[in-house]
Tab-separated table of C-alpha atoms in Angstrom:
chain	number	residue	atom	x	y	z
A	1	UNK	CA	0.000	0.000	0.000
A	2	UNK	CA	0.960	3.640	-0.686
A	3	UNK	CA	2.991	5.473	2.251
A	4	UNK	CA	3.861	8.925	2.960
A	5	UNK	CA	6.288	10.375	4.826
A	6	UNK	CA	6.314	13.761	6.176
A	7	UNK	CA	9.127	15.897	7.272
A	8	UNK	CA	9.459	17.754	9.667
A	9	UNK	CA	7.429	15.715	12.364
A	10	UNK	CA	6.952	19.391	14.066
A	11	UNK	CA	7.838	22.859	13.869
A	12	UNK	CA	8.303	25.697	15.303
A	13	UNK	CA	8.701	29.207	13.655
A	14	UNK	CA	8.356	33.171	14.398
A	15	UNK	CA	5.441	34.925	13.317
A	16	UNK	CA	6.738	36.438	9.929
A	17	UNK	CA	9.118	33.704	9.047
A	18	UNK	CA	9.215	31.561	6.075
A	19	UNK	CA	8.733	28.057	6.224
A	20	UNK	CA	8.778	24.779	4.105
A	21	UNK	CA	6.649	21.079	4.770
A	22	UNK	CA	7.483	18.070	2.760
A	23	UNK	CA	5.727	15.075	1.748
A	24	UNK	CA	7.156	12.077	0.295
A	25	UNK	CA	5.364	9.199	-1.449
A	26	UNK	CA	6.550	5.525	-1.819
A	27	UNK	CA	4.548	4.881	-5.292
A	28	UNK	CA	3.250	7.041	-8.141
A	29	UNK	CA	1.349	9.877	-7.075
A	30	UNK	CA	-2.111	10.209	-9.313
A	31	UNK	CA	-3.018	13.113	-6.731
A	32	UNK	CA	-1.493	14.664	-3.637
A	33	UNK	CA	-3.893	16.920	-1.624
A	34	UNK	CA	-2.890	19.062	1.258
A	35	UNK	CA	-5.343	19.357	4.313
A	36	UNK	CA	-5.047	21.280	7.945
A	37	UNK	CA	-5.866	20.258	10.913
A	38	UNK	CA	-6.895	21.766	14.377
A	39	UNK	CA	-7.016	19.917	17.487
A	40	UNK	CA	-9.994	17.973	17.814
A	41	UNK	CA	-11.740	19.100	14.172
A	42	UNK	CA	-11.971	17.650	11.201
A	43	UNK	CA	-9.630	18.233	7.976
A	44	UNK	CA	-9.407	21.283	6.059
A	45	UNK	CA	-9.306	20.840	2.560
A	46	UNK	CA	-6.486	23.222	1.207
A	47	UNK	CA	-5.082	22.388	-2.236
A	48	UNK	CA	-5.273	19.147	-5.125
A	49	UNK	CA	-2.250	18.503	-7.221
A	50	UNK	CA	-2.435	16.732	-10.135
A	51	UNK	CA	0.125	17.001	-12.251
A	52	UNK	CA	3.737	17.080	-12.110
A	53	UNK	CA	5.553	20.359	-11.924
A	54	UNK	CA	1.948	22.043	-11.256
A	55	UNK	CA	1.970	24.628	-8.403
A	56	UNK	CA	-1.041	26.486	-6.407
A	57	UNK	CA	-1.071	29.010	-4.278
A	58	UNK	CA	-3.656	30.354	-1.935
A	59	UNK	CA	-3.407	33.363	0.068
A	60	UNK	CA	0.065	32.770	1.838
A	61	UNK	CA	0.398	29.180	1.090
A	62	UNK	CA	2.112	27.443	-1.932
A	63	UNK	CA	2.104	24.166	-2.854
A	64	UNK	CA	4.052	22.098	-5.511
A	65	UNK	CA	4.156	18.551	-6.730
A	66	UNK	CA	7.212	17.025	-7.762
A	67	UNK	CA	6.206	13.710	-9.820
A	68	UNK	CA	9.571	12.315	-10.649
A	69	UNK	CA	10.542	12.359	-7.107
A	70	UNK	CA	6.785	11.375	-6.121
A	71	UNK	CA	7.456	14.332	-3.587
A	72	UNK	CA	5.025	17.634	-2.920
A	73	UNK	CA	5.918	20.639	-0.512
A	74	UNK	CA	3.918	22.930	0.953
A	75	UNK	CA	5.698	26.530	1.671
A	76	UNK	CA	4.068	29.321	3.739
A	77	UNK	CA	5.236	32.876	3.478
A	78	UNK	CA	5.434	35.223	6.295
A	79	UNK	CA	3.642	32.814	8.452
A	80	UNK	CA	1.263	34.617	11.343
A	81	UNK	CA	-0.567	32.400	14.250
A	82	UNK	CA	-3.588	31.496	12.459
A	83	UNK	CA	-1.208	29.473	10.281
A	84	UNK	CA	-0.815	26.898	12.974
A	85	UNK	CA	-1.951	23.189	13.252
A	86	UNK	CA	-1.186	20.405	11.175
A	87	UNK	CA	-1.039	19.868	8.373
A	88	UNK	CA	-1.880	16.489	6.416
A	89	UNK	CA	-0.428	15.657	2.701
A	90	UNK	CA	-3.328	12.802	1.410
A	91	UNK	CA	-2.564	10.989	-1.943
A	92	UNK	CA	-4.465	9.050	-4.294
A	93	UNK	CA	-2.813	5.411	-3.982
A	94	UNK	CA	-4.368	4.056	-7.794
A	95	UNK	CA	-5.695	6.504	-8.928
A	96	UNK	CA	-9.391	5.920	-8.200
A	97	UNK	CA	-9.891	8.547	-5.437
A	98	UNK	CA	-8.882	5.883	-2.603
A	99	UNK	CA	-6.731	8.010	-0.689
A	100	UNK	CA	-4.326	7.544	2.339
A	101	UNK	CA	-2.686	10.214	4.803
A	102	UNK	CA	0.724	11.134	6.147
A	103	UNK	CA	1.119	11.464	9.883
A	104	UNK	CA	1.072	15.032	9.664
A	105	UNK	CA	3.599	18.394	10.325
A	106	UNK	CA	2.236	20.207	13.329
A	107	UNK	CA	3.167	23.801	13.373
A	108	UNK	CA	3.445	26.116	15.838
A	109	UNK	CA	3.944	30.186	15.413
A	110	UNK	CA	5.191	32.400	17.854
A	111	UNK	CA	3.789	35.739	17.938
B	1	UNK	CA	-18.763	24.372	6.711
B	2	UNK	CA	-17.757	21.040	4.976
B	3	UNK	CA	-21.282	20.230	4.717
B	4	UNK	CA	-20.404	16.924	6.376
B	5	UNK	CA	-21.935	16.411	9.903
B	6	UNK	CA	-21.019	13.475	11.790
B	7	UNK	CA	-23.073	12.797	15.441
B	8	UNK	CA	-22.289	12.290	18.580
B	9	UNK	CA	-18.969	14.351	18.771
B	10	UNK	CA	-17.725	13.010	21.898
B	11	UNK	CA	-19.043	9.164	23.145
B	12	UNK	CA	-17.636	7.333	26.209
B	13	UNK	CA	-18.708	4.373	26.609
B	14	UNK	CA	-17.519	0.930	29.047
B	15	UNK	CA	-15.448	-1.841	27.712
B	16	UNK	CA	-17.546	-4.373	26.175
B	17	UNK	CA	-20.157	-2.440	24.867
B	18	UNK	CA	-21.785	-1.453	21.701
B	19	UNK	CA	-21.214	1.820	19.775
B	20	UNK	CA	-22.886	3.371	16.559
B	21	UNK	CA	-22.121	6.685	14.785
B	22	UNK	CA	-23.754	8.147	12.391
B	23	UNK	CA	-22.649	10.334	9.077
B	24	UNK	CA	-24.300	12.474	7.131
B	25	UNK	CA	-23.017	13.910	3.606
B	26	UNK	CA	-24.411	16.403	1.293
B	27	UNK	CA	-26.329	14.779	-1.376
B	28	UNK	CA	-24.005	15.467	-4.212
B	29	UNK	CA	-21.143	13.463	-2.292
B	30	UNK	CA	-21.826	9.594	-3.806
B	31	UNK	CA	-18.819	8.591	-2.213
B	32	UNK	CA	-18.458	8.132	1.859
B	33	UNK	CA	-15.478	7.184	3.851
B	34	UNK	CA	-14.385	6.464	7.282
B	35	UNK	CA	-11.192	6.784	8.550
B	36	UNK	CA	-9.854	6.529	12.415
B	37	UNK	CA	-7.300	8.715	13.750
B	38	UNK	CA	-4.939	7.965	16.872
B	39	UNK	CA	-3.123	10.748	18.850
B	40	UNK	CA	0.003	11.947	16.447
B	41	UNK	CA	-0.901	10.201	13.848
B	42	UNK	CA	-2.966	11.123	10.156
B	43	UNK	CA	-6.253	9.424	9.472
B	44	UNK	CA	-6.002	5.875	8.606
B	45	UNK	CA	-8.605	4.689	6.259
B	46	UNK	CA	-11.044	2.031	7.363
B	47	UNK	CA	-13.530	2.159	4.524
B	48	UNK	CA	-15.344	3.389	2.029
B	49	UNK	CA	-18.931	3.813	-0.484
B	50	UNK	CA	-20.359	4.423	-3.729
B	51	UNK	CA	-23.299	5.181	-3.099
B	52	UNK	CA	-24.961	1.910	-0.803
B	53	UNK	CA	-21.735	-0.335	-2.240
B	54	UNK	CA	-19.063	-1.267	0.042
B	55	UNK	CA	-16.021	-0.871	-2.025
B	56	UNK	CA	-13.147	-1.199	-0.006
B	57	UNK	CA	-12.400	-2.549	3.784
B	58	UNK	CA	-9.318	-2.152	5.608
B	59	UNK	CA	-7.575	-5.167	7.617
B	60	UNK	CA	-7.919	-2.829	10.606
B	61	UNK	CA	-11.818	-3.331	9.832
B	62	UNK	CA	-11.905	-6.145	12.481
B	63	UNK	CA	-15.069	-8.415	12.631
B	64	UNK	CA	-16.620	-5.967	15.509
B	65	UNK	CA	-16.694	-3.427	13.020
B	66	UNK	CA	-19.204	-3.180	10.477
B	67	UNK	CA	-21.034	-0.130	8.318
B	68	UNK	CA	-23.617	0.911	6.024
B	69	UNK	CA	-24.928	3.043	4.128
B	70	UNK	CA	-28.271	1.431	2.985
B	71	UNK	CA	-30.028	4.467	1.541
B	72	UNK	CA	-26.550	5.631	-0.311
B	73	UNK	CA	-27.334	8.729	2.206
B	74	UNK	CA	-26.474	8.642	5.404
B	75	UNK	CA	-24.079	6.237	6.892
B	76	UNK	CA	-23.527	4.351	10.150
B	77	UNK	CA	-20.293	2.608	11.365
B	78	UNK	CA	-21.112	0.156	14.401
B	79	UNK	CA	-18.481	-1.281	16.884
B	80	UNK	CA	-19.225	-4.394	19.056
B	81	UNK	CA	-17.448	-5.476	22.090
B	82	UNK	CA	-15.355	-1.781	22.365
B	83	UNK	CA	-12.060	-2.611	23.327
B	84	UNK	CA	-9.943	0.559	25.196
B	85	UNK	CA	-7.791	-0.049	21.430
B	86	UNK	CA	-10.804	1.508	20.037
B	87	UNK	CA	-10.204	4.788	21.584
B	88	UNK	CA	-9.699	7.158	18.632
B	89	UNK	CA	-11.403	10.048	16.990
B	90	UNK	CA	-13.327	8.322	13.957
B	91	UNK	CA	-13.797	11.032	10.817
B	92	UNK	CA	-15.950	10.378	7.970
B	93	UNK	CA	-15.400	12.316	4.623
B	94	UNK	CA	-17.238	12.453	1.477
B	95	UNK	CA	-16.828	13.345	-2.424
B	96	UNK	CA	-18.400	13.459	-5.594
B	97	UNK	CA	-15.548	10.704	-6.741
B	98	UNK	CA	-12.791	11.127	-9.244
B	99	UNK	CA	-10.271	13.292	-8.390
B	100	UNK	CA	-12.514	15.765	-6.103
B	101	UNK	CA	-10.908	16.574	-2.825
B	102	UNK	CA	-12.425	14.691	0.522
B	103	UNK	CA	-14.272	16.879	2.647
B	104	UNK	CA	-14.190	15.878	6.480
B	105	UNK	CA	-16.924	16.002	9.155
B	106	UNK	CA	-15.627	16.860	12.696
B	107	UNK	CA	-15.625	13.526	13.624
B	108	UNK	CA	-16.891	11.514	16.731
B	109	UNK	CA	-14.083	11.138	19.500
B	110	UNK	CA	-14.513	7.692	21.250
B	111	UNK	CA	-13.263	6.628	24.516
B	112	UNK	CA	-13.519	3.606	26.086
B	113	UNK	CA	-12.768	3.059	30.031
């Protein structure tokens, strides 16, 4: 089965700073979909990538996917507190809208 | 507002007994899936529907779990027997199928004493 791997586990950043998650996949990614998090909620949908080299960006947040390296970041600019949780990378394992989850990047931001 | 409610939000219940929680998705959404998520961890998929089919079950689907969905509406995932290993916040999510993102309810957090 399809596994991802994110990196950093958790971190911690300014308010204002610049900042970089990663997710990793072990097969061939037909989709990779970021999501946030707050304790105790449900996911947030954020961004779908579907194609390789394709980028998104909403408000502050940028996301790319990498399909040779079956790898997608997420980058936020100039992060600010509402910016924290964690955040979730979800791929589609064949392709047929099955999709599995990484353990997750919680973020913190210091005011 | 995901448009996906999920009820109770928070059931504690004793070891040994039965469970049952309940989703409902917007209309549009033919697919429904649940997933259970442990402290630290992402959601790990337990199963999923198009529309009244079950597709898919996960090995972590033990025999004391079982759901349904027998209008293609609303869906219900039962436990039997809760075990304290069944403590876990269980999230449903819904789509229209394809590539369309999942869209999460809040979830029902379970704990078993």
């Amino acid at each position: 089965s399809q596994e991802l791997e994110q990196s950093p586990q958790s971190l911690i950043v300014q308010e204002g700073k610049n900042l970089t998650i990663n997710c990793t996949s072990s097969k061939t990614l037909y989709g990779l979909y970021w999501y946030k998090q707050k304790y105790g909620e449900g996911l947030i949908f954020l961004m779908m990538l579907q194609k390789g080299g394709e980028e998104k960006s909403h408000e502050k947040i940028t996301a790319k996917l990498d399909e040779k390296k079956q790898q997608s970041s997420l980058h936020i600019t100039a992060s600010q507190p509402s910016h924290a949780g964690i955040y979730l990378c979800g791929a589609d394992a064949q392709g047929n809208n099955d999709m599995r989850f990484g353990a997750g990047t919680r973020l913190t931001v210091k005011p | 507002d995901t448009g996906v409610s999920q009820d109770p939000r928070h059931k504690i219940t004793k070891r040994g007994q039965n469970v049952t929680f309940r989703c409902d998705p917007i209309s549009e959404h033919n697919r429904l899936y649940w997933y259970r998520q442990t402290l630290g961890q992402g959601p790990e998929f337990l199963t999923y529907f198009q529309n009244e089919a079950q597709l898919e079950k996960s090995r972590l689907l033990s025999d004391r779990f079982s759901a349904e969905r027998p209008k293609g509406s609303f869906s219900t995932l039962e436990i039997q027997r809760t075990e304290q290993g069944d403590s876990a916040m269980y999230l449903c999510a819904a789509s229209r199928g394809g590539s369309s993102p999942l869209h999460f309810g809040n979830g029902t957090r379970l704990t078993v004493t």
